[in-house]
XYZ file of C-alpha atoms in Angstrom:
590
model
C -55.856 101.081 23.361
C -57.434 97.925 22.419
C -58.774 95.913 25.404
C -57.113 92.525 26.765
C -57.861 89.744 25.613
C -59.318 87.082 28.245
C -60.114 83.370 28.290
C -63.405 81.782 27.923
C -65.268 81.781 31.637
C -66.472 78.219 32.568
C -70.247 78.960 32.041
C -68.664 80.257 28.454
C -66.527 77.015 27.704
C -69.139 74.655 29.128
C -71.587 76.375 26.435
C -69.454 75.927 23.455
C -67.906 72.555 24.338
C -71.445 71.614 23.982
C -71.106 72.458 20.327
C -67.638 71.046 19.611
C -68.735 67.968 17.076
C -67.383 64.178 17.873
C -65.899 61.640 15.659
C -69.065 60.193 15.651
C -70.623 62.224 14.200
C -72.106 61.636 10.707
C -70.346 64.613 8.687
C -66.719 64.035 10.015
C -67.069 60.471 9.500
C -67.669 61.326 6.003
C -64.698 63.327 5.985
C -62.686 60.584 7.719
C -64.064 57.759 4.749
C -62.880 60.257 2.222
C -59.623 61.006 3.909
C -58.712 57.147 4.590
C -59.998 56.987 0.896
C -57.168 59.604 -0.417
C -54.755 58.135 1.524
C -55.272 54.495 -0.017
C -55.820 56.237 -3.550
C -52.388 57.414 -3.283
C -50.517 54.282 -1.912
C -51.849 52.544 -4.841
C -49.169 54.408 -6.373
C -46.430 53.278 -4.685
C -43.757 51.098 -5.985
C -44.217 48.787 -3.137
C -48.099 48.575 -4.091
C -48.130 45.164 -5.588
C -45.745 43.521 -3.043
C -47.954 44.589 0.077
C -51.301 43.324 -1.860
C -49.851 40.169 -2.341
C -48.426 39.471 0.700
C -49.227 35.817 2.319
C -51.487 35.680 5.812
C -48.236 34.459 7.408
C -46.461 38.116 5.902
C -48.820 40.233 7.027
C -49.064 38.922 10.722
C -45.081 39.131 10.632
C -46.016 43.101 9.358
C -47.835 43.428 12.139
C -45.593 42.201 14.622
C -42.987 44.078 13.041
C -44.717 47.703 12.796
C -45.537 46.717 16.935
C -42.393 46.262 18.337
C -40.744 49.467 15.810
C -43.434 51.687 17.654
C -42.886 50.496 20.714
C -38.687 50.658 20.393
C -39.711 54.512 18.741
C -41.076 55.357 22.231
C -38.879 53.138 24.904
C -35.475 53.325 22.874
C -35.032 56.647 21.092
C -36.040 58.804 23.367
C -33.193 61.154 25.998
C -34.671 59.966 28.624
C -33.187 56.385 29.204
C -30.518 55.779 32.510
C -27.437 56.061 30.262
C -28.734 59.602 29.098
C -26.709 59.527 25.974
C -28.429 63.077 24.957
C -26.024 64.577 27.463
C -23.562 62.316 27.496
C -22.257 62.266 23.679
C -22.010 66.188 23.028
C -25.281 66.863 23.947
C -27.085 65.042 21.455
C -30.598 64.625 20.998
C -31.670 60.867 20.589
C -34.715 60.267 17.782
C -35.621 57.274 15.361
C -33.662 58.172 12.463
C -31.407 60.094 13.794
C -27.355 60.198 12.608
C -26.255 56.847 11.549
C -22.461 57.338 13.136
C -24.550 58.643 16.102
C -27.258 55.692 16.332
C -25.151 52.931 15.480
C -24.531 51.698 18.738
C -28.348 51.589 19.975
C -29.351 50.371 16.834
C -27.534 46.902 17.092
C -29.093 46.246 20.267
C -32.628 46.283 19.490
C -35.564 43.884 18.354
C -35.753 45.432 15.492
C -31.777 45.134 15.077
C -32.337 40.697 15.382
C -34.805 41.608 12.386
C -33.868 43.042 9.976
C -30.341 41.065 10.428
C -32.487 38.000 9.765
C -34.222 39.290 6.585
C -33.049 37.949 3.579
C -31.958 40.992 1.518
C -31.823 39.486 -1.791
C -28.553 41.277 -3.632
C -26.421 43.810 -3.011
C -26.777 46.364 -6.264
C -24.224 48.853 -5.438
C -20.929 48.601 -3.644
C -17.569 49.165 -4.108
C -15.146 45.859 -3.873
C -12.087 48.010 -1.940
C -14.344 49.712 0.788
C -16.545 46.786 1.700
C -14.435 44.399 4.293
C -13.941 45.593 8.271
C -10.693 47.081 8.569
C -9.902 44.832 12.082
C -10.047 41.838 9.748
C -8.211 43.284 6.947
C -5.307 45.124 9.269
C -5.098 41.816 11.113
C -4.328 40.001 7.798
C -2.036 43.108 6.512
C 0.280 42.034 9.804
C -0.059 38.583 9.616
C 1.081 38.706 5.936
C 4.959 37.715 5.539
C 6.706 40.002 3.763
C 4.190 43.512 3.833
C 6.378 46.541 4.067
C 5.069 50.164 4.339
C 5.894 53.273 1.788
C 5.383 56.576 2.321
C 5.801 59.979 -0.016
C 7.683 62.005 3.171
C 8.982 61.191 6.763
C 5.991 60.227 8.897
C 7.540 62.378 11.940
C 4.515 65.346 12.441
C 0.681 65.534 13.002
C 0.558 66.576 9.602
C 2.239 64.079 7.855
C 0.214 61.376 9.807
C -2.866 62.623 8.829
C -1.969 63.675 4.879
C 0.639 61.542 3.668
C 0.474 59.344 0.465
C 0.797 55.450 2.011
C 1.386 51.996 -0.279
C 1.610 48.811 1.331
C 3.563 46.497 -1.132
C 4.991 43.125 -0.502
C 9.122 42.458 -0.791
C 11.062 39.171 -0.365
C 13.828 40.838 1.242
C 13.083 42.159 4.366
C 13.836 46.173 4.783
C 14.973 47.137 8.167
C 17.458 49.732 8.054
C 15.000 52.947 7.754
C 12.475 54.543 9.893
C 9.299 55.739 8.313
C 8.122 57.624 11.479
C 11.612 59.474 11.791
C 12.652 63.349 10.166
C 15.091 61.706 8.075
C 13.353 59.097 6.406
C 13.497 59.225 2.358
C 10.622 58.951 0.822
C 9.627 56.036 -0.923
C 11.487 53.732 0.944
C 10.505 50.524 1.978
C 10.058 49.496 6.002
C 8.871 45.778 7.095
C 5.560 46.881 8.321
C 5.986 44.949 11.375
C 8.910 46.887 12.350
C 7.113 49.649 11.462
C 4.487 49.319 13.694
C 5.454 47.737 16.860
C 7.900 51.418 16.680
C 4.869 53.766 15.794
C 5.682 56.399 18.226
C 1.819 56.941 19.728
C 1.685 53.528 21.583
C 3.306 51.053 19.689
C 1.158 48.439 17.325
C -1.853 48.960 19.249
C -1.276 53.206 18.598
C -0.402 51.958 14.690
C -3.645 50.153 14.304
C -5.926 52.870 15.801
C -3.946 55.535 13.049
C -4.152 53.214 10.279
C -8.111 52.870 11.213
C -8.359 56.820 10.892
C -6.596 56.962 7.825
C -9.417 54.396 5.969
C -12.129 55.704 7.790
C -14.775 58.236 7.726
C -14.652 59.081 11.802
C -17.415 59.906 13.470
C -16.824 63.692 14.135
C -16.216 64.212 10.045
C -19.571 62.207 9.662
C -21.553 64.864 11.548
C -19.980 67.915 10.688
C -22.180 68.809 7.566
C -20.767 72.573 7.902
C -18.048 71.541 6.102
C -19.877 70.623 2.890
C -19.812 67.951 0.295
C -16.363 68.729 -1.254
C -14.056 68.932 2.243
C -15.864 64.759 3.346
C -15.045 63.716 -0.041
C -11.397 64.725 -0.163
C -11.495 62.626 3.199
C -12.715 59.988 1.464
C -11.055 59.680 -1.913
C -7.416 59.349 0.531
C -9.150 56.466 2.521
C -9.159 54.891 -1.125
C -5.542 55.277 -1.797
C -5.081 54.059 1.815
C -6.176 50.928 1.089
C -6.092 50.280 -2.453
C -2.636 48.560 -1.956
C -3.413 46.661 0.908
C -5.830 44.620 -0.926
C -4.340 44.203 -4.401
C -1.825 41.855 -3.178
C -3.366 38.069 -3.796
C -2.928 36.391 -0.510
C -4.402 39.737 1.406
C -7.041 39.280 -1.767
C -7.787 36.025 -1.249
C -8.403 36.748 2.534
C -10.806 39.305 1.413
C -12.563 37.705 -0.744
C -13.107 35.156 1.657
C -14.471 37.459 4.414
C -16.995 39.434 1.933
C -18.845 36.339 0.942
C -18.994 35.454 4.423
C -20.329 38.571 5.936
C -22.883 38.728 3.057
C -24.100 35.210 3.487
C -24.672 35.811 7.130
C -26.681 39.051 6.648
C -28.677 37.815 4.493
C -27.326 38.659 1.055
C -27.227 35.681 -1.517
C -25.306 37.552 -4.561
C -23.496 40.929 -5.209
C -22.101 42.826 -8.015
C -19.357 45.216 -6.768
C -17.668 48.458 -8.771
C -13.996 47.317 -9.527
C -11.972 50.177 -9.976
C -7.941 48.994 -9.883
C -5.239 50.180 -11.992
C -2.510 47.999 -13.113
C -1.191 47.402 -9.148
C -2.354 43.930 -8.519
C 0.660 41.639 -7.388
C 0.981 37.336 -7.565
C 1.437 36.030 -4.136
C 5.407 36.258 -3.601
C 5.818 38.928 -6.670
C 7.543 41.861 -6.231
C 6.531 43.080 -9.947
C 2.691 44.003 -10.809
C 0.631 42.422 -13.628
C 0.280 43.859 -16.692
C -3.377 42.846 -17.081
C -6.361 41.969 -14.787
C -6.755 38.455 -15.606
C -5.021 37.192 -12.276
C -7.032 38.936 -10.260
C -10.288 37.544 -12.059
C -8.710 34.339 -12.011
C -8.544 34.949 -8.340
C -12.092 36.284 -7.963
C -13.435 32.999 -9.704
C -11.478 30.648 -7.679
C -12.685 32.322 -4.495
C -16.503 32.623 -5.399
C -16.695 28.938 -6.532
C -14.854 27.809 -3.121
C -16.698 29.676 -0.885
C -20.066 28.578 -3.252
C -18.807 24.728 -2.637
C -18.572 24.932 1.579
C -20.977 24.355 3.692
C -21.193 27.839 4.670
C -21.783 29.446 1.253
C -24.767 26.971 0.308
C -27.223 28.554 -1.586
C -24.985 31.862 -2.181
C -26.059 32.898 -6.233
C -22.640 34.248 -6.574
C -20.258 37.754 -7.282
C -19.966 39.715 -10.420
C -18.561 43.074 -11.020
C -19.090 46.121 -12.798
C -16.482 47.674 -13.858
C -15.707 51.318 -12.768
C -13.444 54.233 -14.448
C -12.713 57.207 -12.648
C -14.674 60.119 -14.005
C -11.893 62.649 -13.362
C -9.356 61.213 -15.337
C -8.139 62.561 -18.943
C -9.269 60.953 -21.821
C -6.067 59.320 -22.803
C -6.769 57.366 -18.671
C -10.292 56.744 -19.763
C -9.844 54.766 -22.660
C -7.270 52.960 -21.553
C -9.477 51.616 -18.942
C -12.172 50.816 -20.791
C -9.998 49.087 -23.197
C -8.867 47.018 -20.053
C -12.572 46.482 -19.355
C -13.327 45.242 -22.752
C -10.261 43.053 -22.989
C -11.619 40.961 -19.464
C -14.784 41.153 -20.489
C -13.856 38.736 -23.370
C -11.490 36.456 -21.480
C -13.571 36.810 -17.984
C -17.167 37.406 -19.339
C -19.299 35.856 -16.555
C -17.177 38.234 -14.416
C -17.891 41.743 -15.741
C -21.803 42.468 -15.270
C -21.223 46.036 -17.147
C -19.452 49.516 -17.014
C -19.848 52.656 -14.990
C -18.325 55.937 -14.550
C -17.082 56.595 -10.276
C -15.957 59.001 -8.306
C -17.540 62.321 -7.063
C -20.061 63.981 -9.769
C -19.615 67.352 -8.596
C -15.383 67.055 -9.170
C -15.248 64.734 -11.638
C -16.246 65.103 -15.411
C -20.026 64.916 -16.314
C -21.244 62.716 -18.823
C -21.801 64.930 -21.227
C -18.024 66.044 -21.382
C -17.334 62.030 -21.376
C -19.769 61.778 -24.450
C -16.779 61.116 -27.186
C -15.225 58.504 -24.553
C -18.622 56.551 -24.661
C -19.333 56.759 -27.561
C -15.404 55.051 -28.304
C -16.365 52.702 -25.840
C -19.731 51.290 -27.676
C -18.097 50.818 -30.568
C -14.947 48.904 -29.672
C -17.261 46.765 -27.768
C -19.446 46.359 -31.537
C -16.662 45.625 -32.860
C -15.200 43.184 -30.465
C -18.762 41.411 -30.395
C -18.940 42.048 -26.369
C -22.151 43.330 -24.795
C -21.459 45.629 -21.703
C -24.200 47.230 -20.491
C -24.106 50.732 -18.308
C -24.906 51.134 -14.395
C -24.070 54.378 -14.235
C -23.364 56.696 -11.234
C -26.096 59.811 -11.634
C -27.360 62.255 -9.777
C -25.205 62.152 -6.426
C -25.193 65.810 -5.668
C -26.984 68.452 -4.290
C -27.479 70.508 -7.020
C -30.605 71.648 -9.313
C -30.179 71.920 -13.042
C -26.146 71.526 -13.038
C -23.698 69.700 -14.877
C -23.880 67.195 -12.425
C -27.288 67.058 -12.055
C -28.085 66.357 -15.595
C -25.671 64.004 -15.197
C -29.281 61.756 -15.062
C -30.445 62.797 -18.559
C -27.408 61.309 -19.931
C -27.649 58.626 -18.203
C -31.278 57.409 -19.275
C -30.426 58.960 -22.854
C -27.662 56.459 -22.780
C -30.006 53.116 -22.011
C -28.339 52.899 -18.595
C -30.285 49.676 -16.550
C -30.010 51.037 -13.341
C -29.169 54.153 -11.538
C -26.178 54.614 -8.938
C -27.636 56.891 -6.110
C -30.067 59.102 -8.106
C -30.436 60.861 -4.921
C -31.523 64.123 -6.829
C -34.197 62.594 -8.983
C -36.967 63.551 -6.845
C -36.688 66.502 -8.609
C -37.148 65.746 -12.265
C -40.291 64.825 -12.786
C -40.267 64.124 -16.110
C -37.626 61.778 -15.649
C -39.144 60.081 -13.207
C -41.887 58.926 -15.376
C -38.746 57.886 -18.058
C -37.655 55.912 -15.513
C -40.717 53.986 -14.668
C -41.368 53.605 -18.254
C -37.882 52.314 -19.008
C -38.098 50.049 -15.924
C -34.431 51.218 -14.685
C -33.745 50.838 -10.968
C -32.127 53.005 -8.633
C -29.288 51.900 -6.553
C -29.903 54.120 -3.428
C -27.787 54.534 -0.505
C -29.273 56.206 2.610
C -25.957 55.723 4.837
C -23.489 57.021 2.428
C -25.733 60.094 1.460
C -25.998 60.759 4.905
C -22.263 60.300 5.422
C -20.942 61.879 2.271
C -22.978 64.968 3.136
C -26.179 64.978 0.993
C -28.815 64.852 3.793
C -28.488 65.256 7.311
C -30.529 62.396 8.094
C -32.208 59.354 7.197
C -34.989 60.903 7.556
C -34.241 64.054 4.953
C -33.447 61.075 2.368
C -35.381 61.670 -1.126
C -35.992 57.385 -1.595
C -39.565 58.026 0.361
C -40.554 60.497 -2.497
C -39.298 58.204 -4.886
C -41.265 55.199 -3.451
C -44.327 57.522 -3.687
C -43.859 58.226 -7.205
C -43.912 54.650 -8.295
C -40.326 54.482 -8.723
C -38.506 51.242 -8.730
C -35.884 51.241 -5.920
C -33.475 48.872 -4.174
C -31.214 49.600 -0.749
C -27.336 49.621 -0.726
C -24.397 49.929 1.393
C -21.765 51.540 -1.176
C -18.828 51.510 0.778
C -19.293 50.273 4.805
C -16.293 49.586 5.514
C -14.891 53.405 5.256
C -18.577 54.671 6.102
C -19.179 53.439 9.639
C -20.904 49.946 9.067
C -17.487 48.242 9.415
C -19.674 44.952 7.871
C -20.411 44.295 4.098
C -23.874 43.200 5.035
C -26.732 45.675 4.935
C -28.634 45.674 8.079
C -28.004 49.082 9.100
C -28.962 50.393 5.646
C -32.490 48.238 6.322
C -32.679 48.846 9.516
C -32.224 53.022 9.143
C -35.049 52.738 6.445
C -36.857 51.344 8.231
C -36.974 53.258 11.896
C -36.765 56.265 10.147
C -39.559 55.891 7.387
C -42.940 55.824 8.985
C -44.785 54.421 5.774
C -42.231 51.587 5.041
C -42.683 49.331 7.088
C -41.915 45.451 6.859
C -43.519 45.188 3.864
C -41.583 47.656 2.342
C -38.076 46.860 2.918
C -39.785 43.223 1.468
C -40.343 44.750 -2.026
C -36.972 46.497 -1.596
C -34.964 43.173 -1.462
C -37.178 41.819 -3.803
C -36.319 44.368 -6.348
C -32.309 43.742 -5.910
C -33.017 40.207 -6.878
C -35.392 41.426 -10.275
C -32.485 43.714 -11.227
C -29.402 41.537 -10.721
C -27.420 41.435 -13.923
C -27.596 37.341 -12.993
C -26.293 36.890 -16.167
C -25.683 38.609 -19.659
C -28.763 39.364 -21.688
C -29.653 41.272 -24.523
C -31.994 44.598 -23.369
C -34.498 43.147 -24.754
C -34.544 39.891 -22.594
C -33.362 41.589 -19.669
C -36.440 43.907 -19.858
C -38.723 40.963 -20.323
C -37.232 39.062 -17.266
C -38.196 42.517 -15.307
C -41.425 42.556 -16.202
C -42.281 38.723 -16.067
C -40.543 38.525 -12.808
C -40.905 35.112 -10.786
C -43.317 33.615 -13.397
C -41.076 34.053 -15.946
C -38.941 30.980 -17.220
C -35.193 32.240 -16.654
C -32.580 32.462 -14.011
C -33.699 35.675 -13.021
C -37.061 33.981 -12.435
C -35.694 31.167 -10.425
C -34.061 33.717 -8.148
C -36.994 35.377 -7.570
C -38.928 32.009 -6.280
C -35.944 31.217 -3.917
C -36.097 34.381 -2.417
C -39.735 34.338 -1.783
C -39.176 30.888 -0.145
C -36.683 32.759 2.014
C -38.710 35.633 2.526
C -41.366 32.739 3.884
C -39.423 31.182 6.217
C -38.422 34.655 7.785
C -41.627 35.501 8.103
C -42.375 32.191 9.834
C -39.275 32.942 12.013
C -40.924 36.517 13.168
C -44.033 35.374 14.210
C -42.617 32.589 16.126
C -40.007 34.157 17.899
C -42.055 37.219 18.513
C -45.584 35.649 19.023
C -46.105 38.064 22.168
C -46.525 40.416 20.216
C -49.219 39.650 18.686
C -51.256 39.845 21.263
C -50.023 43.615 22.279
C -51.422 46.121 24.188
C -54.115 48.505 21.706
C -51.592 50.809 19.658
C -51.894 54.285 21.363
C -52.294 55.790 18.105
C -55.398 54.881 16.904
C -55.173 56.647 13.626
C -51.687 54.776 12.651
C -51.667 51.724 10.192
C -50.329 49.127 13.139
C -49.414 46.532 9.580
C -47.737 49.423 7.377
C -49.790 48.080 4.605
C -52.462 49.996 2.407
């Protein structure tokens, strides 16, 4: 029997704390020099390198301030601890930086860091998707206020079921249709009920009841947000009928219009100066007053250009670059779907061609058909656009799953293989390294989106998000909201994207989420350009001589003035109490 084990006595621990060594001492300040030495070898690396070397005094004091008041918020805000104890009031969650989004939301709009990184100018916004981008209160509001909207649905809208599963269209007639009851047992499908009708009888609390279903029929909710049990497959059914939800709702021009108007402003106030947005309608868009849809997409372009150069002439959209969009076939249709669409997308590109940015394949990877079974499509696709003497370039969707080495996955080799110039998601990247280095070589971007991974079931977390690894590695990156509206941001703008990043991502910093706007302005398709100009206007960047150029110098101007406006506003901070941490970077630069 072995004896027990005791503690040291005092006269034992005073002897050998006697030969514990100090930081001062010679040997482990060696080690120290060579750690802090390794540590600055390897942010050299990073794709953010060159932006935090060349930041102005003014920047790095606004850094400073910055990195402050995030540490202090990490200790005073996200903690379980505060009086309204949301830890055990909201299921018995545990509050941390970089926590949930649909849990953190709330608390996250009401900090310093929150007036921030709302201020920032964010440059563009790379990756979004035009039908899931505007708040649903703004857009129901206009569906109601909109003479003539009726409501459609494939079977009586009498049960819990049907409410929560059935197929819904919006459409608009001149005739108004009052004799049937869409909510009753003996409704026939398909028929036509003035949706005001319709919802001042919804049977759960009139038009107030109506507006809270319709808001859970677009929506990702919060409970389907979190439960992660439930894999990637089960959220994105969820989401693919919030599409078809609201798909109709929006391609009616007046509602449009509306729409269009609201994007460009909540862009412009969060910061965002120009966006290019996957478009991804069928033939469904209806004239103001028409009861009959178009049989192309040029009204809807026409639309879209009337509505970016009005909003570009008022006083509030001063200084907005403008809206392009890239347009988007769904991956799982048949080939016969396919083509069609891209023969739409060729047909606008030559009557709209300042309009359509480039081409894409949507919808989810894992479901839909990989690249290399859409191959033959492509391949059709390049050379009607050869022969029609149009120039689309790709920005595909790759590498939005979870998986290692399948279809989907290698959904990224096709990609690069196919001269793609930027990368939708890319969220499983990280681990390909041999890609990686393609992708640096080949200067392509990726379009990542930390909210909608989280939401959509890819990561838990902010902070389980691969974008830090690709940062590491060098990798050209910008920040994106995909599709707020239906994910929980109920804003087009990007703040909570930033602001997640940020919070969450110890080695970011201000400085970081600086070289991350910086890049959405490098890689907007501003224009069309062969690839060998658009590569040039990459690498030349602001000292270059081209649009892309001039973009680049008017965001640095902005990025100025913001930092001006930090140090200003938040001059206490500069003079802070010592940072409890003494082994932290207090600037989050190398």
């Amino acid at each position: 029997m072995s004896a027990k084990l005791a503690g040291f006595t005092d006269e034992e621990w005073e002897d050998i704390s006697r030969d514990i060594p100090t930081e001062n001492e010679p040997f482990l300040q060696k080690y120290l020099e060579g750690r802090e030495a390794l540590i600055a070898q390897e942010n050299k690396q990073r794709s953010d390198a060159s932006f935090r070397q060349n930041l102005s005094p003014i920047g790095r004091r606004a850094c400073a301030i910055v990195q402050r008041i995030r540490d202090e918020e990490k200790r005073t805000v996200w903690t379980p601890q505060l009086e309204d104890a949301l830890a055990k009031k909201a299921d018995s969650i545990t509050v941390y930086p970089g926590m949930m989004f649909s849990l953190s939301k709330a608390r996250m709009e009401s900090t310093k860091l929150w007036r921030i990184v709302r201020r920032m100018p964010k440059g563009a916004l790379l990756h979004a998707h035009m039908d899931a981008m505007v708040d649903f209160d703004f857009l129901f509001s206009v569906l109601l206020d909109t003479p003539g909207m009726h409501i459609l649905a494939d079977r009586p809208l009498s049960n819990p079921e049907s409410l929560e599963e059935a197929s819904l269209l919006f459409r608009f007639f001149k005739t108004p249709r009052t004799e049937s009851d869409v909510w009753a047992g003996d409704y026939v499908a398909r028929t036509p009920v003035l949706l005001t009708q319709a919802a001042d009888a919804f049977p759960d609390g009139g038009r107030p009841g109506f507006l809270k279903w319709l808001y859970k029929r677009a929506t990702i909710s919060r409970t389907e947000a979190v439960e992660q049990h439930h894999g990637v497959d089960a959220i994105w059914r969820k989401f693919f009928t919030c599409f078809r939800v609201v798909n109709s709702i929006v391609h009616y021009e007046p509602i449009y219009r509306h729409f269009l108007r609201r994007l460009m402003s909540l862009l412009k106030a969060d910061g965002v100066n120009y966006a290019e947005v996957r478009f991804s309608w069928g033939l469904d868009y209806y004239r103001q007053d028409s009861e009959v849809p178009e049989g192309d997409h040029s009204a809807m372009l026409d639309v879209l250009d009337e509505e970016v150069k009005r909003f570009q002439a008022s006083e509030e959209g001063k200084g907005f670059w403008g809206l392009r969009t890239i347009w988007a076939t769904i991956r799982s249709q048949g080939t016969r779907s396919v083509l069609e669409d891209m023969d739409h997308c060729i047909t606008m590109k030559l009557t709209h061609p300042h309009l359509i940015a480039g081409y894409d394949l949507v919808g989810q990877e894992d479901l839909g058909r990989p690249h290399r079974d859409l191959l033959p499509e492509i391949m059709w696709f390049r050379k009607q656009c050869a022969q029609e003497g149009v120039d689309i370039p790709f920005f595909f969707h790759a590498g939005e799953c979870l998986g290692s080495g399948s279809d989907t996955d290698h959904n990224l080799f096709d990609a690069i293989l196919l001269g793609t110039r930027r990368i939708g998601h890319g969220f499983s990247l990280y681990k390909h390294p041999l890609l990686i280095d393609l992708v640096k070589e080949k200067r392509i971007l990726i379009e990542s989106c930390p909210i909608s991974n989280e939401v959509l079931r890819l990561c838990g977390s902010v902070m389980s998000h691969p974008l830090p690894a690709l940062l590491a590695r060098g990798v050209a990156c910008s920040l994106c909201n995909d599709d707020p509206a239906m994910l929980g941001q109920d804003t087009a703008g990007s703040t909570h994207d930033f602001w997640q990043a940020l919070q969450g991502w110890e080695n970011l910093g201000l400085a970081g989420l600086g070289s991350l706007a910086e890049n959405s302005v490098r890689w907007a398709a501003f224009e069309d350009q062969s690839t060998e100009n658009w590569v040039r206007d990459i690498r030349e960047a602001s000292v270059g001589g081209g649009l892309k150029a001039q973009r680049l110098r008017e965001w640095a101007v902005e990025w100025e003035r913001f930092c001006l406006w930090v140090v200003d506003e938040f001059a206490e901070w500069e003079e802070s109490e010592p940072n409890p941490n003494p082994n932290s970077n207090p600037t989050g630069l190398p």
